[in-house]
């Protein structure tokens, strides 16, 4: 057992670090460090920089544009991106539909779709949840009826993240209602500009616009946009959710979050001393940091198993549950640190309007961030569902 | 031992509940939040007509002579409707300071209009780096001919933008965090030297950063005793803390009911999610958190007239319980509503946001744990 990095790994770490230092655009960094609402162009610009370098899809097989890195190198890469607070890689193309396409699609489909995903020229969104199908995803009702060489799609999807920016959607649709729920689902790709597609924003309680409802009214989709076989969509969907879970521990980002909390606690005053000297606050910060260390080592053990060709298995649900709880706890402590100034609603500044915030800049968005992060224990399979997965698949209950 | 409300108190509950049902539904509130003023003056006047603004004032001051229980009743109902009108600031805070410490002249000029609904007031007790310590006052009041000159800054003054009168704490003597040497002043919101930066709060209220740049006040504008304002301010903040504990109880009750109803009707995996034991236990935990909070809110309100030491401990104990319950119930209500709980469209998130801010207001859980243990 040896957890230290090899000389090659350390050299790789230096290479990644200096690449980020030299290539991460200062204006994007300023926006992200200030905690402003991200913009599409920031994500695209940064992903294109990684793409030019050949680093945008480390998880992909080399033949499709991956890096051929070891599990340790992939881990180091993620750590460095997180530590530098770069925009997160938007998962819908690169982590979700991309792997489904190179694993299950035809050669022609791979040629058609993978280049746009790698170059970030095509923005994807995920058509999974429906108003009546959240945790019980397999009950979805959006229908695709085959007519000649087309499917006619009718129905709606909801909580569609960043659909307002999307060019294409990968969509779970019901193609057969006469069989068991899971066996009547197919995996369709279609253009969001197709006639009959309507996107309606959903404003969340923090005032932000990330998610949307999508309505499909007789949308015509060519049959060549079906991935794999009709009725096999559930298998592909589960494969994709496994990929979604593997990056979800967000250890590097939470480390940054805790570092930022410490900065805040060093400047916030409580009875004339920095808040960090308050034993109660200090103890909570320490507990959080210990939780994160435990998660980090659990993730490392998962990675080690993966590098031996095992997983990501159902135990990766631990990473989702603990990872999101820690992300949420960080925002709770930020609200506590902000004191009364947590009240101030600096929405326009958060959206990038050039106006001063009320109170210290470091905590100006503490409350909206806390509200927003409640989503993490709901999305990607709620934490209750993750526990069901562990109970069933890991513990055999 | 009697936890029952009197017949008069029951009438008050009916009247406030009816108002929330008939005049203050979710859409009405949303429209108020988006409006220029951030509150409805016509509704405020209605509060005056119904006598709610006169409830805590003595009969000799022209009020109804209500007790802390009446205030608790009103605030709990307001919590159910998430009322944003400035009751806490005008009646409980400013009204409380004048009730306990105001001169006859101040009462005669301010209270009739306040009770009629034509005068709004706000209280400035926090400063940019004071956190929750009411004695941490840097604003100064220097003696001048016939009065004082105020200089300093008051932060996050709730309902500041709509206030006609302000009551602010300032230091007439002593060091920065000394309890002795603090004096409270009644200031005209439009007085020369008062400037405001107004902004909305995350929970739908309005607040102001207030700069006092050489504001002249008279001897007659001192509320309470010169240099002894801390005890008065602390007492009234304790009363206001008990009031927001009651408000939180109303908000928690509504959230728990809404979540229970959702669990009964939301079908996933072929059955209402309320049939799943994990959801049942969560709702039971929420219910227990609510009951414990309600008990403590009642306890605190009944101890407001006790000796200061007993009052302090009772209020801090209640605030700790309410803080813990509010966080748990708020978070779980969002969680169990799933994506819908995250939206601005559903009321759940609005209750969660208000409960989060109540957890902070007048000192968060850590602050009151320390104060209780001290």
XYZ file of C-alpha atoms in Angstrom:
771
model
C 0.000 0.000 0.000
C 1.500 3.272 -1.107
C -0.520 6.410 -1.633
C 2.266 8.729 -2.728
C 2.465 9.867 -6.330
C 5.268 8.455 -8.502
C 7.891 10.742 -10.044
C 5.992 10.531 -13.362
C 2.765 11.512 -11.637
C 4.431 14.471 -9.983
C 5.873 15.586 -13.314
C 2.405 15.270 -14.823
C 0.964 17.345 -11.994
C 3.495 20.109 -12.695
C 2.654 19.986 -16.387
C -1.077 20.347 -15.741
C -0.552 23.092 -13.202
C 1.600 25.186 -15.482
C -0.751 24.634 -18.423
C -3.666 25.969 -16.389
C -1.603 28.876 -15.085
C -0.642 29.861 -18.624
C -3.939 29.224 -20.379
C -6.822 29.866 -18.003
C -8.193 33.229 -19.229
C -7.957 35.888 -16.535
C -11.421 37.306 -17.239
C -13.111 33.927 -16.792
C -11.102 33.292 -13.647
C -12.174 36.655 -12.250
C -15.839 35.853 -12.873
C -15.607 32.404 -11.320
C -13.554 33.562 -8.338
C -16.141 36.259 -7.665
C -18.899 33.631 -7.723
C -20.855 35.314 -10.518
C -23.453 33.430 -12.553
C -21.550 31.525 -15.240
C -22.136 32.331 -18.898
C -22.240 29.910 -21.799
C -19.325 31.570 -23.546
C -17.104 31.078 -20.476
C -17.666 27.337 -20.481
C -17.239 27.022 -24.231
C -14.080 29.098 -24.365
C -12.417 27.112 -21.589
C -13.491 23.719 -23.001
C -12.102 24.725 -26.376
C -8.762 25.532 -24.747
C -8.697 22.064 -23.230
C -9.814 20.568 -26.545
C -6.948 22.245 -28.443
C -4.573 20.745 -25.910
C -6.233 17.318 -26.309
C -7.319 17.239 -22.680
C -11.035 17.817 -22.858
C -12.125 14.182 -22.582
C -9.755 12.264 -20.288
C -12.397 9.621 -19.591
C -12.852 8.732 -23.258
C -10.927 5.884 -24.939
C -7.917 7.196 -26.792
C -9.284 6.160 -30.215
C -12.227 8.553 -29.772
C -10.235 11.518 -28.524
C -9.353 10.525 -24.967
C -5.974 11.102 -23.358
C -4.942 7.568 -22.470
C -4.138 8.708 -18.949
C -3.967 6.400 -15.960
C -6.628 6.683 -13.270
C -4.127 8.584 -11.121
C -3.435 11.078 -13.887
C -7.146 11.648 -14.430
C -7.478 12.251 -10.722
C -4.579 14.713 -10.681
C -6.089 16.540 -13.650
C -9.465 16.921 -11.912
C -7.741 18.065 -8.707
C -5.796 20.750 -10.546
C -8.838 22.031 -12.421
C -10.755 22.216 -9.159
C -7.926 23.911 -7.291
C -7.666 26.552 -10.029
C -11.454 27.078 -9.950
C -11.854 26.638 -13.685
C -15.360 26.310 -15.117
C -16.598 22.764 -14.578
C -16.670 20.635 -17.718
C -20.310 20.686 -18.740
C -21.233 17.026 -18.428
C -24.080 16.650 -20.917
C -21.924 16.156 -24.005
C -18.560 15.050 -22.711
C -19.548 12.922 -19.713
C -23.011 11.739 -20.636
C -24.079 11.392 -24.231
C -20.491 11.089 -25.539
C -19.780 7.812 -23.714
C -23.215 6.474 -24.726
C -22.447 7.288 -28.359
C -18.970 5.746 -28.491
C -20.224 2.688 -26.596
C -23.561 1.965 -28.279
C -23.904 4.031 -31.477
C -23.164 3.137 -35.106
C -19.904 4.193 -36.787
C -21.832 6.761 -38.772
C -23.373 8.264 -35.622
C -19.966 8.389 -33.951
C -18.543 10.314 -36.911
C -21.524 12.628 -36.924
C -21.759 13.493 -33.219
C -18.460 12.956 -31.415
C -16.432 15.761 -33.104
C -18.977 18.450 -32.101
C -18.991 17.163 -28.513
C -15.190 17.225 -28.281
C -14.867 20.694 -29.798
C -17.784 22.069 -27.718
C -19.338 23.411 -30.906
C -22.527 21.539 -30.071
C -24.113 22.092 -26.659
C -26.174 19.163 -25.375
C -28.891 18.866 -22.791
C -30.384 15.899 -21.006
C -34.021 14.921 -21.549
C -34.635 12.584 -18.645
C -36.942 13.824 -15.853
C -40.586 14.556 -16.489
C -43.186 16.255 -14.296
C -44.541 12.845 -13.244
C -41.254 10.958 -13.429
C -38.530 12.124 -11.071
C -37.069 9.456 -8.832
C -39.196 6.929 -10.727
C -37.587 7.747 -14.051
C -38.705 4.557 -15.784
C -42.331 5.719 -15.612
C -41.611 8.430 -18.193
C -44.379 9.216 -20.666
C -42.864 11.254 -23.503
C -43.853 9.283 -26.554
C -42.081 8.593 -29.822
C -44.222 6.949 -32.479
C -42.520 5.655 -35.588
C -43.953 6.852 -38.917
C -41.918 5.661 -41.872
C -38.384 6.974 -41.495
C -39.291 9.341 -38.651
C -40.290 9.281 -35.024
C -42.995 11.715 -33.951
C -42.196 12.874 -30.406
C -44.828 14.271 -28.031
C -44.499 15.055 -24.351
C -42.420 17.141 -22.010
C -39.233 17.053 -19.985
C -38.378 19.094 -16.930
C -35.374 20.238 -14.850
C -33.493 20.331 -18.146
C -30.274 22.036 -17.111
C -28.975 24.723 -19.483
C -31.477 23.736 -22.175
C -31.695 27.434 -22.991
C -28.174 27.142 -24.410
C -28.540 23.698 -25.978
C -28.261 22.827 -29.653
C -29.193 19.168 -29.206
C -30.943 16.997 -26.664
C -30.524 13.333 -25.787
C -33.912 12.186 -24.777
C -35.484 9.131 -23.189
C -38.755 8.410 -24.960
C -41.365 5.688 -24.746
C -41.567 3.755 -27.997
C -43.585 0.832 -26.642
C -46.297 0.987 -23.982
C -47.248 -2.670 -24.221
C -44.183 -4.072 -22.454
C -42.616 -3.709 -19.015
C -41.862 -0.011 -18.308
C -38.104 -0.353 -18.592
C -38.306 -2.306 -21.864
C -40.333 0.271 -23.784
C -37.826 3.126 -23.546
C -35.569 4.320 -26.374
C -32.691 6.777 -26.549
C -33.191 9.497 -29.170
C -31.048 12.462 -30.193
C -32.608 15.510 -31.743
C -32.007 19.096 -32.717
C -33.447 21.625 -30.259
C -34.284 23.863 -33.230
C -36.687 21.233 -34.599
C -40.209 22.564 -35.143
C -42.393 21.727 -32.119
C -39.684 22.144 -29.453
C -40.424 24.836 -26.850
C -38.168 25.716 -23.917
C -39.625 27.500 -20.899
C -37.333 28.760 -18.124
C -37.775 27.626 -14.519
C -36.514 30.236 -12.072
C -35.182 28.656 -8.910
C -35.597 30.102 -5.422
C -32.161 31.727 -5.514
C -33.361 33.751 -8.505
C -31.188 31.940 -11.032
C -32.069 30.373 -14.364
C -30.347 27.025 -14.817
C -33.204 24.653 -15.445
C -36.044 24.557 -17.917
C -39.136 22.760 -19.033
C -39.032 21.412 -22.578
C -42.209 20.730 -24.507
C -42.372 18.532 -27.604
C -45.319 18.953 -29.921
C -45.179 16.553 -32.866
C -41.424 16.880 -33.174
C -40.144 14.933 -36.161
C -36.936 13.000 -35.506
C -35.231 10.976 -38.263
C -34.896 7.294 -37.315
C -31.150 7.479 -37.883
C -31.029 9.530 -34.635
C -31.979 6.492 -32.561
C -29.046 5.220 -30.502
C -28.632 1.443 -30.372
C -31.798 -0.557 -30.453
C -35.360 0.515 -29.918
C -36.461 -0.488 -26.399
C -32.895 -0.594 -25.055
C -32.885 3.036 -23.875
C -33.087 2.150 -20.196
C -29.852 0.168 -20.403
C -28.074 3.126 -21.997
C -29.646 5.502 -19.473
C -28.340 3.469 -16.542
C -24.913 3.265 -18.153
C -24.956 7.050 -18.434
C -26.080 7.597 -14.838
C -23.106 5.487 -13.707
C -20.852 7.940 -15.527
C -22.720 10.896 -14.063
C -22.098 9.613 -10.545
C -18.391 9.000 -10.915
C -17.432 12.694 -11.057
C -19.840 13.827 -8.419
C -17.705 13.731 -5.246
C -16.354 17.190 -6.205
C -13.514 16.838 -3.711
C -11.257 19.417 -5.347
C -14.051 21.983 -5.485
C -14.996 21.385 -1.885
C -11.355 21.836 -0.882
C -11.467 25.222 -2.557
C -14.761 25.919 -0.850
C -13.267 25.210 2.554
C -10.201 27.320 1.770
C -12.539 30.181 0.872
C -14.499 29.661 4.085
C -11.288 29.998 6.050
C -10.511 33.255 4.261
C -13.968 34.546 5.101
C -13.657 33.444 8.727
C -10.306 35.212 8.915
C -11.777 38.542 7.877
C -15.262 38.423 9.461
C -15.110 39.998 12.882
C -16.818 38.620 15.941
C -16.436 40.634 19.160
C -13.308 42.233 17.805
C -11.553 39.019 16.779
C -11.626 37.114 13.515
C -14.475 34.585 13.410
C -11.922 31.806 12.849
C -10.897 32.265 16.488
C -14.415 31.501 17.660
C -14.109 27.936 19.018
C -17.601 26.945 17.843
C -17.045 28.073 14.301
C -13.562 26.628 14.222
C -14.800 23.268 15.380
C -17.463 23.150 12.656
C -14.873 23.994 10.024
C -12.613 21.238 11.359
C -15.415 18.681 11.278
C -16.205 19.609 7.714
C -12.594 19.306 6.672
C -12.373 15.868 8.276
C -15.541 14.771 6.461
C -13.952 15.912 3.226
C -10.707 14.038 3.956
C -12.713 10.857 4.520
C -14.499 11.418 1.222
C -11.230 12.087 -0.572
C -9.737 8.793 0.573
C -12.942 6.934 -0.200
C -12.807 8.374 -3.690
C -9.166 7.391 -4.041
C -10.031 3.819 -3.080
C -12.819 3.831 -5.663
C -10.363 5.128 -8.256
C -7.864 2.436 -7.359
C -10.502 -0.218 -7.932
C -11.413 1.433 -11.227
C -7.798 1.386 -12.387
C -7.895 -2.365 -11.854
C -10.833 -2.491 -14.211
C -13.549 -2.666 -11.564
C -16.334 -0.134 -11.423
C -17.581 2.491 -11.228
C -19.888 0.276 -9.220
C -22.912 1.054 -7.083
C -20.631 2.001 -4.188
C -19.976 5.240 -6.070
C -23.348 6.326 -4.667
C -21.413 7.008 -1.460
C -19.460 9.654 -3.345
C -22.656 11.329 -4.509
C -24.257 11.367 -1.067
C -21.245 12.491 0.937
C -20.007 14.825 -1.808
C -23.294 16.713 -1.971
C -23.702 16.827 1.813
C -20.275 18.432 2.087
C -20.954 20.930 -0.701
C -24.156 21.901 1.083
C -22.464 22.160 4.485
C -19.868 24.541 3.043
C -22.618 26.912 1.940
C -24.314 26.629 5.347
C -21.129 27.732 7.073
C -20.746 30.602 4.612
C -24.221 31.866 5.539
C -23.333 31.587 9.219
C -20.123 33.519 8.634
C -21.919 36.251 6.711
C -24.095 37.165 9.694
C -26.590 39.914 8.925
C -25.154 40.621 5.492
C -26.473 37.232 4.347
C -29.802 39.083 4.112
C -28.754 41.304 1.228
C -29.969 40.068 -2.149
C -27.285 41.039 -4.645
C -28.888 39.366 -7.639
C -27.969 41.958 -10.238
C -24.330 41.922 -9.225
C -24.416 38.125 -9.291
C -25.729 38.247 -12.849
C -22.726 40.342 -13.784
C -24.197 43.848 -13.664
C -21.456 46.254 -12.797
C -22.759 47.404 -9.448
C -21.378 47.163 -5.919
C -22.671 44.535 -3.525
C -24.048 45.255 -0.069
C -21.592 44.129 2.600
C -18.337 42.205 2.111
C -17.794 40.803 -1.405
C -16.665 37.417 -0.074
C -20.104 36.632 1.369
C -22.260 38.644 -1.012
C -23.760 35.505 -2.605
C -23.653 33.260 0.475
C -27.411 32.881 0.885
C -28.305 32.333 -2.799
C -25.499 29.772 -3.041
C -26.851 27.971 -0.009
C -30.344 27.954 -1.483
C -29.048 26.828 -4.857
C -26.971 23.969 -3.468
C -30.050 22.297 -2.006
C -30.489 20.958 -5.546
C -27.461 18.701 -5.228
C -29.154 16.207 -2.912
C -32.111 16.132 -5.318
C -30.531 15.911 -8.774
C -28.675 13.042 -10.404
C -30.794 10.541 -8.490
C -31.831 11.977 -5.104
C -29.784 10.996 -2.083
C -32.689 8.840 -0.948
C -32.503 6.939 -4.243
C -28.709 6.625 -3.856
C -29.274 5.004 -0.476
C -31.742 2.594 -2.067
C -29.054 1.695 -4.591
C -26.511 1.024 -1.855
C -29.032 -0.994 0.172
C -29.938 -3.135 -2.802
C -26.763 -3.406 -4.856
C -24.053 -3.200 -2.211
C -25.657 -4.591 0.917
C -27.975 -7.039 -0.813
C -31.002 -5.988 1.218
C -51.612 24.932 34.076
C -53.443 26.247 31.040
C -52.168 26.374 27.489
C -55.547 27.414 26.117
C -56.233 30.725 24.456
C -58.884 33.025 25.912
C -61.989 33.766 23.883
C -60.580 37.148 22.927
C -57.347 35.566 21.794
C -59.304 33.068 19.722
C -61.067 35.961 18.013
C -57.696 37.525 17.239
C -56.470 34.239 15.727
C -59.598 34.021 13.584
C -59.213 37.561 12.393
C -55.537 37.263 11.398
C -56.066 33.836 9.860
C -58.959 35.133 7.822
C -56.828 37.990 6.574
C -54.067 35.596 5.472
C -56.590 33.386 3.693
C -58.617 36.108 2.023
C -56.173 38.936 1.430
C -52.671 37.520 1.463
C -52.417 34.509 -0.796
C -49.170 33.503 -2.417
C -49.762 35.443 -5.620
C -50.626 38.605 -3.704
C -47.397 38.279 -1.775
C -45.395 37.700 -4.952
C -46.826 40.869 -6.433
C -45.862 42.778 -3.263
C -42.297 41.462 -3.491
C -42.024 42.738 -7.051
C -43.581 46.120 -6.307
C -41.642 49.340 -5.945
C -42.453 49.776 -2.236
C -42.076 46.146 -1.183
C -45.174 46.318 1.017
C -48.843 47.284 0.728
C -49.798 50.488 2.451
C -53.512 49.714 2.107
C -53.051 46.398 3.890
C -51.009 48.129 6.567
C -53.856 50.570 7.106
C -56.174 47.605 7.408
C -53.907 46.243 10.163
C -54.460 49.583 11.873
C -58.243 49.431 11.446
C -58.329 45.902 12.816
C -56.384 47.093 15.856
C -53.373 44.838 15.290
C -50.969 47.773 15.380
C -52.302 48.772 18.827
C -52.151 45.309 20.373
C -49.080 45.560 22.638
C -49.541 49.155 23.758
C -51.083 49.986 27.100
C -54.546 51.410 27.297
C -53.226 54.674 28.712
C -51.026 54.988 25.624
C -54.124 54.417 23.507
C -53.411 50.750 22.840
C -55.237 47.513 23.528
C -53.085 46.373 26.424
C -52.250 42.999 24.923
C -49.634 40.640 26.332
C -46.783 38.803 24.666
C -49.263 36.040 23.851
C -51.215 38.352 21.537
C -48.017 39.327 19.735
C -47.135 35.642 19.471
C -50.530 34.921 17.927
C -50.180 37.655 15.326
C -46.595 36.708 14.426
C -47.419 33.013 14.155
C -50.234 33.770 11.730
C -47.965 36.159 9.816
C -45.455 33.305 9.593
C -48.067 31.110 7.932
C -48.644 33.779 5.307
C -45.043 35.035 5.121
C -46.290 38.573 5.660
C -43.587 41.070 4.646
C -45.246 44.227 6.021
C -43.137 45.970 8.686
C -44.932 44.698 11.806
C -41.767 43.418 13.453
C -39.878 46.671 12.873
C -42.644 49.148 13.534
C -44.737 47.567 16.272
C -42.466 45.067 18.017
C -39.078 46.788 17.770
C -39.694 50.529 17.549
C -43.019 50.227 19.376
C -41.345 48.144 22.079
C -38.572 50.666 22.641
C -41.093 53.484 22.961
C -43.396 51.429 25.172
C -40.644 50.576 27.642
C -38.451 53.644 27.333
C -40.188 56.436 25.489
C -40.927 59.767 27.100
C -44.490 60.981 27.387
C -43.754 63.431 24.609
C -42.385 60.723 22.295
C -45.341 58.466 22.978
C -47.777 61.267 22.350
C -46.236 62.259 19.041
C -45.386 58.836 17.630
C -47.740 56.196 18.990
C -51.126 57.507 17.768
C -49.886 57.660 14.189
C -48.045 54.364 14.533
C -51.184 52.634 15.787
C -53.301 54.248 13.086
C -50.993 52.875 10.427
C -49.801 56.236 9.151
C -46.291 56.109 10.618
C -43.738 53.386 9.960
C -40.568 52.886 11.938
C -37.381 50.830 11.873
C -34.587 50.190 14.337
C -30.839 50.281 13.638
C -29.058 47.979 16.099
C -26.395 46.359 13.874
C -23.229 47.802 12.376
C -20.976 46.475 9.618
C -18.667 44.547 11.954
C -20.828 44.171 15.067
C -22.255 40.769 14.111
C -24.904 39.976 16.730
C -23.412 41.858 19.649
C -25.789 44.708 20.526
C -23.083 46.345 22.650
C -20.677 46.533 19.705
C -21.504 50.132 18.809
C -19.133 52.455 16.984
C -21.712 55.045 15.994
C -21.114 58.077 18.150
C -23.421 60.651 19.683
C -21.533 63.771 20.625
C -23.027 66.298 22.931
C -23.896 69.568 21.233
C -25.920 72.582 22.137
C -29.428 71.372 23.004
C -28.778 67.773 21.997
C -26.440 65.435 20.192
C -24.786 64.911 16.818
C -24.843 61.332 15.466
C -22.101 59.889 13.294
C -21.789 56.328 12.094
C -23.325 53.575 10.086
C -26.155 51.155 10.770
C -26.311 48.031 8.653
C -29.108 45.757 7.467
C -31.843 47.923 8.937
C -34.898 45.825 8.157
C -37.808 47.831 6.706
C -35.504 50.841 6.577
C -36.644 51.997 3.115
C -40.247 52.559 4.225
C -39.548 53.973 7.702
C -40.640 57.475 8.684
C -38.867 57.269 12.022
C -35.692 55.473 13.002
C -34.444 54.481 16.398
C -30.688 53.919 16.445
C -28.131 52.950 19.033
C -25.121 55.241 19.448
C -22.330 55.609 21.912
C -22.405 58.574 24.284
C -19.517 57.194 26.344
C -17.401 54.100 26.931
C -15.352 51.801 24.723
C -16.511 50.081 21.577
C -18.001 46.942 23.110
C -18.997 48.321 26.506
C -22.604 47.821 27.496
C -22.480 51.062 29.444
C -22.502 54.247 27.433
C -25.003 53.255 24.753
C -27.905 55.598 24.143
C -30.925 55.172 21.872
C -32.145 58.037 19.702
C -35.350 58.693 17.856
C -34.418 60.132 14.463
C -36.507 61.455 11.648
C -35.774 59.283 8.598
C -35.644 62.423 6.481
C -33.390 64.408 8.815
C -30.370 66.207 7.375
C -27.351 63.891 7.380
C -29.322 60.638 7.132
C -28.648 58.754 3.912
C -29.832 55.310 2.914
C -28.852 52.612 0.496
C -31.957 50.459 0.047
C -32.000 46.886 -1.187
C -34.172 43.773 -1.199
C -33.347 40.885 1.109
C -33.159 37.253 0.024
C -36.368 36.482 1.910
C -38.498 39.167 0.314
C -38.115 42.048 2.743
C -36.492 45.424 2.197
C -33.535 46.726 4.151
C -31.174 49.682 4.221
C -27.602 50.568 4.969
C -27.983 53.829 6.839
C -25.256 56.406 7.154
C -25.592 59.033 9.882
C -23.321 61.854 8.882
C -23.620 64.532 11.520
C -27.308 64.142 12.285
C -28.534 66.616 14.894
C -31.031 65.368 17.460
C -32.457 67.046 20.534
C -32.292 66.057 24.190
C -35.924 65.091 23.816
C -35.057 62.492 21.197
C -33.266 60.225 23.641
C -35.282 57.037 24.120
C -34.719 55.740 27.640
C -31.821 56.897 29.784
C -28.616 58.386 28.433
C -25.820 55.808 28.617
C -28.195 53.045 29.699
C -29.713 52.128 26.361
C -28.242 48.652 26.250
C -30.601 47.082 28.797
C -33.617 48.600 27.044
C -32.418 47.523 23.605
C -31.597 44.028 24.820
C -35.021 43.632 26.383
C -36.811 44.720 23.221
C -34.588 42.580 20.986
C -35.483 39.651 23.242
C -39.157 40.458 22.714
C -38.575 40.662 18.979
C -36.676 37.372 19.098
C -39.647 35.698 20.759
C -41.845 37.264 18.061
C -39.793 35.819 15.199
C -39.709 32.467 16.985
C -43.508 32.543 16.748
C -43.308 33.633 13.116
C -40.994 30.687 12.432
C -43.441 28.320 14.110
C -46.172 29.490 11.727
C -43.874 29.066 8.739
C -42.755 25.615 9.888
C -46.328 24.503 10.405
C -47.247 25.515 6.870
C -44.174 23.836 5.419
C -44.778 20.623 7.306
C -48.415 20.519 6.233
C -47.498 21.208 2.616
C -44.866 18.469 2.654
C -47.224 16.010 4.284
C -49.839 16.736 1.638
C -47.263 16.344 -1.120
C -46.098 12.994 0.275
C -49.711 11.810 0.288
C -50.356 12.773 -3.319
C -47.041 12.518 -5.189
C -46.966 9.090 -6.809
C -43.657 7.443 -7.735
C -43.031 3.720 -8.204
C -46.788 3.176 -8.289
C -47.604 4.565 -4.854
C -47.695 7.833 -2.924
C -44.165 8.537 -1.699
C -45.622 8.858 1.813
C -45.939 5.064 1.872
C -42.159 4.708 1.890
C -40.862 4.311 5.410
C -37.893 6.602 4.833
C -40.299 9.403 3.906
C -42.595 8.590 6.833
C -39.757 8.816 9.326
C -38.534 12.060 7.800
C -42.000 13.579 8.138
C -42.151 12.363 11.740
C -38.800 14.004 12.452
C -40.107 17.229 10.898
C -43.244 16.990 12.989
C -41.246 16.531 16.190
C -38.994 19.432 15.266
C -42.079 21.588 14.768
C -43.669 20.570 18.087
C -40.447 21.224 20.007
C -40.129 24.620 18.344
C -43.721 25.537 19.150
C -43.223 24.590 22.807
C -40.142 26.763 23.050
C -41.760 29.722 21.288
C -44.593 29.652 23.829
C -42.146 29.297 26.711
C -40.111 32.279 25.528
C -43.144 34.520 25.081
C -44.363 33.698 28.604
C -40.974 34.594 30.119
C -40.533 37.994 28.490
C -41.510 39.840 31.645
C -39.361 37.711 33.941
C -36.166 39.015 35.530
C -33.545 39.847 32.860
C -31.393 36.785 33.552
C -34.308 34.378 33.283
C -35.667 36.185 30.229
C -32.319 36.030 28.451
C -31.906 32.314 29.029
C -35.472 31.555 27.983
C -35.221 33.563 24.759
C -31.829 32.152 23.825
C -33.001 28.596 24.510
C -36.007 29.154 22.275
C -33.905 30.704 19.512
C -31.544 27.712 19.546
C -34.432 25.274 19.241
C -36.142 27.347 16.564
C -32.859 27.657 14.643
C -32.328 23.914 14.606
C -35.942 23.086 13.804
C -36.208 25.740 11.111
C -33.104 24.522 9.331
C -34.184 20.886 9.445
C -37.790 21.483 8.414
C -36.829 23.979 5.718
C -34.211 21.735 4.154
C -36.344 18.621 4.317
C -39.416 20.337 2.906
C -37.344 21.307 -0.138
C -35.792 17.841 -0.352
C -39.084 15.952 -0.189
C -40.670 18.221 -2.796
C -37.793 17.341 -5.127
C -37.159 19.708 -8.021
C -40.439 21.515 -7.341
C -39.110 22.521 -3.926
C -36.271 24.362 -5.653
C -38.499 26.609 -7.743
C -39.464 30.210 -7.214
C -42.928 29.266 -8.444
C -43.799 27.070 -5.455
C -44.227 28.582 -1.994
C -41.941 26.022 -0.312
C -38.709 27.778 -1.261
C -40.059 31.092 0.011
C -40.766 29.622 3.450
C -37.344 27.979 3.459
C -35.662 31.299 2.682
C -37.542 33.151 5.406
C -36.738 30.417 7.943
C -33.076 30.604 6.975
C -33.021 34.316 7.657
C -34.928 33.944 10.931
C -32.164 31.558 11.970
C -29.724 34.461 11.511
C -31.899 37.328 12.759
C -31.069 38.632 16.266
C -28.270 36.076 16.557
C -27.857 32.639 15.037
C -27.816 29.307 16.840
C -24.147 29.530 17.845
C -24.667 33.012 19.259
C -27.643 32.001 21.398
C -26.035 28.756 22.546
C -23.146 30.827 23.871
C -25.476 33.384 25.427
C -27.454 30.605 27.128
C -24.334 28.882 28.401
C -22.728 32.105 29.611
